[in-house]
C-alpha positions as semicolon CSV with decimal commas, in nm:
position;residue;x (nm);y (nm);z (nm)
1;X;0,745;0,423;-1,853
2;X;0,444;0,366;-1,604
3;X;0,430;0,547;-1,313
4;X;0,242;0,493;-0,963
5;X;0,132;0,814;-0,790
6;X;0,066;0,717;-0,428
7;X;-0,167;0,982;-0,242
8;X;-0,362;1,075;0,077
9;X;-0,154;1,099;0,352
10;X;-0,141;1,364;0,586
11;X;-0,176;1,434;0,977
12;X;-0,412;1,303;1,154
13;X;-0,496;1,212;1,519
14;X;-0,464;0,929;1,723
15;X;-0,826;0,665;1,694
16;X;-0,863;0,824;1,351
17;X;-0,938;0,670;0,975
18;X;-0,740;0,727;0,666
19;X;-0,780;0,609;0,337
20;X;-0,459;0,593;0,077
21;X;-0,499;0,557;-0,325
22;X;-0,234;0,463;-0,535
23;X;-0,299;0,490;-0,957
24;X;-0,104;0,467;-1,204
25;X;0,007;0,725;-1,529
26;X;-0,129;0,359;-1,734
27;X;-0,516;0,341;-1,698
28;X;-0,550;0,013;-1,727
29;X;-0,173;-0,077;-1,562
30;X;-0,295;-0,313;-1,245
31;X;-0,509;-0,521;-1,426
32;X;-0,177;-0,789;-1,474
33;X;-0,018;-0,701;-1,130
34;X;-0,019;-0,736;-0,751
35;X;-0,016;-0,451;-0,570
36;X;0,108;-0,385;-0,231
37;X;0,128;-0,157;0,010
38;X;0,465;-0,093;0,214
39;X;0,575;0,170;0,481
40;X;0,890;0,297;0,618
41;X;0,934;0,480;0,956
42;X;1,246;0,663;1,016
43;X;1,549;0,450;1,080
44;X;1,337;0,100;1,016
45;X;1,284;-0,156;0,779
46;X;1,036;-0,142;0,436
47;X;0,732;-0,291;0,623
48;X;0,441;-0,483;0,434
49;X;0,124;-0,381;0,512
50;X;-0,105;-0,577;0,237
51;X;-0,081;-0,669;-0,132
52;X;-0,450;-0,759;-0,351
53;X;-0,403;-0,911;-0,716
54;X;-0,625;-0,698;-0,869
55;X;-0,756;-0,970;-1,175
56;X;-0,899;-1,182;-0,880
57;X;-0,940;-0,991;-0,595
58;X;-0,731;-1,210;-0,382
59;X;-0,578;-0,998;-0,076
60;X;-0,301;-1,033;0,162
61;X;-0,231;-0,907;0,481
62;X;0,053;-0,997;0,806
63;X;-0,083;-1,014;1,136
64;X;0,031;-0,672;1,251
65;X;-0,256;-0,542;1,080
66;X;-0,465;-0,802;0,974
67;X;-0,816;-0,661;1,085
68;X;-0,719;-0,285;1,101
69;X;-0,610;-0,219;0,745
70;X;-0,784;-0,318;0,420
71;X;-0,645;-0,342;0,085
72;X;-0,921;-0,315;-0,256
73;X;-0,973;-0,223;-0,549
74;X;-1,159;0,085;-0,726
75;X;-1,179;-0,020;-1,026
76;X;-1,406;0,276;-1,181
77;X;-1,103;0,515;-1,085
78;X;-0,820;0,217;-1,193
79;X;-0,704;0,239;-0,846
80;X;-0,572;0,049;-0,521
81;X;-0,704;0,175;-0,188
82;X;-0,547;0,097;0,138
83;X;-0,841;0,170;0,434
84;X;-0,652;0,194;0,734
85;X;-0,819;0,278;1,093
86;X;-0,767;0,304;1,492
87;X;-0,429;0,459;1,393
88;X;-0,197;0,522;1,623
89;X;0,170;0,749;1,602
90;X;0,330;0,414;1,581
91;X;0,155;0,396;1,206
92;X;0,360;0,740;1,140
93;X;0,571;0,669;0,813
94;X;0,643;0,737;0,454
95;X;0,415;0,485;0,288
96;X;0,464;0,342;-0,053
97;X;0,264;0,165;-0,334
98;X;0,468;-0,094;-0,534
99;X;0,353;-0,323;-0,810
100;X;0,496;-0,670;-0,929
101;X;0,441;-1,012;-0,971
102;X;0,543;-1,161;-0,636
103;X;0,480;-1,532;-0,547
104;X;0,301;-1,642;-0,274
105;X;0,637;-1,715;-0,066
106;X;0,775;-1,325;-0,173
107;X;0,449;-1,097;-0,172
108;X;0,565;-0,971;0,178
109;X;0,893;-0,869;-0,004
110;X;0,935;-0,539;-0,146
111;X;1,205;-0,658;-0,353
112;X;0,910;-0,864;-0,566
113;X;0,782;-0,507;-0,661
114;X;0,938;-0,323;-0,996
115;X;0,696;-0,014;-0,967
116;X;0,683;0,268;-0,665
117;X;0,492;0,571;-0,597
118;X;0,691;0,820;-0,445
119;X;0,530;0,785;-0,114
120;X;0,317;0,983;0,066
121;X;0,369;1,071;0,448
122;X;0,160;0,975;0,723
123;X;0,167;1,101;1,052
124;X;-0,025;1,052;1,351
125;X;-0,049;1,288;1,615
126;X;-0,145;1,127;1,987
């Protein structure tokens, strides 16, 4: 069974960059899948973050981060990259790759998504 391996997050500082990768144990696994991103802070809801179909390169973000955070595709390592900048300890949380084949309507829905990394934790320190 395919695997995603999530990776890259750690403490940082507040105003400071961070880029997450998320692979998978199949080489060639995203090629037929949207990807997103998700994130959970203690005692709140899965949050969306951004989601790219990696056949077309189409990407998705919500508002709350539309501008700050930016989803792509590395396609040399077979991986999804999540950029994410001016972060601040309200960005602290377990964050999570997931892979499916949402619809437009349910791409913001983590229940669209069969496959999960195990997370990786990110936490920003003001």
């Amino acid at each position: 069974q395919v695997r995603l391996v999530d990776d890259g997050g750690r403490l940082v500082h507040s105003g400071d960059s961070l880029r997450l990768s998320c692979t998978a144990t199949a080489g060639t696994f995203f090629s037929t899948y949207t990807t997103g991103w998700f994130r959970q802070a203690p005692g709140k809801e899965f949050e969306f973050l951004a989601a790219i179909n990696w056949s077309n390169g189409s990407t998705y973000y919500p508002d709350s981060v539309q501008g700050r955070f930016s989803i792509s595709r590395d396609k040399a390592n077979s991986a999804v990259l999540l950029q994410m900048n001016s972060l601040t300890p309200e960005d602290t949380a377990v964050y999570h790759c997931g892979a499916g084949r949402p619809s437009l309507s349910s791409i913001q829905t983590w229940r669209a998504y069969y496959y999960w990394g195990q997370g990786t934790q990110v936490t920003v320190s003001s």
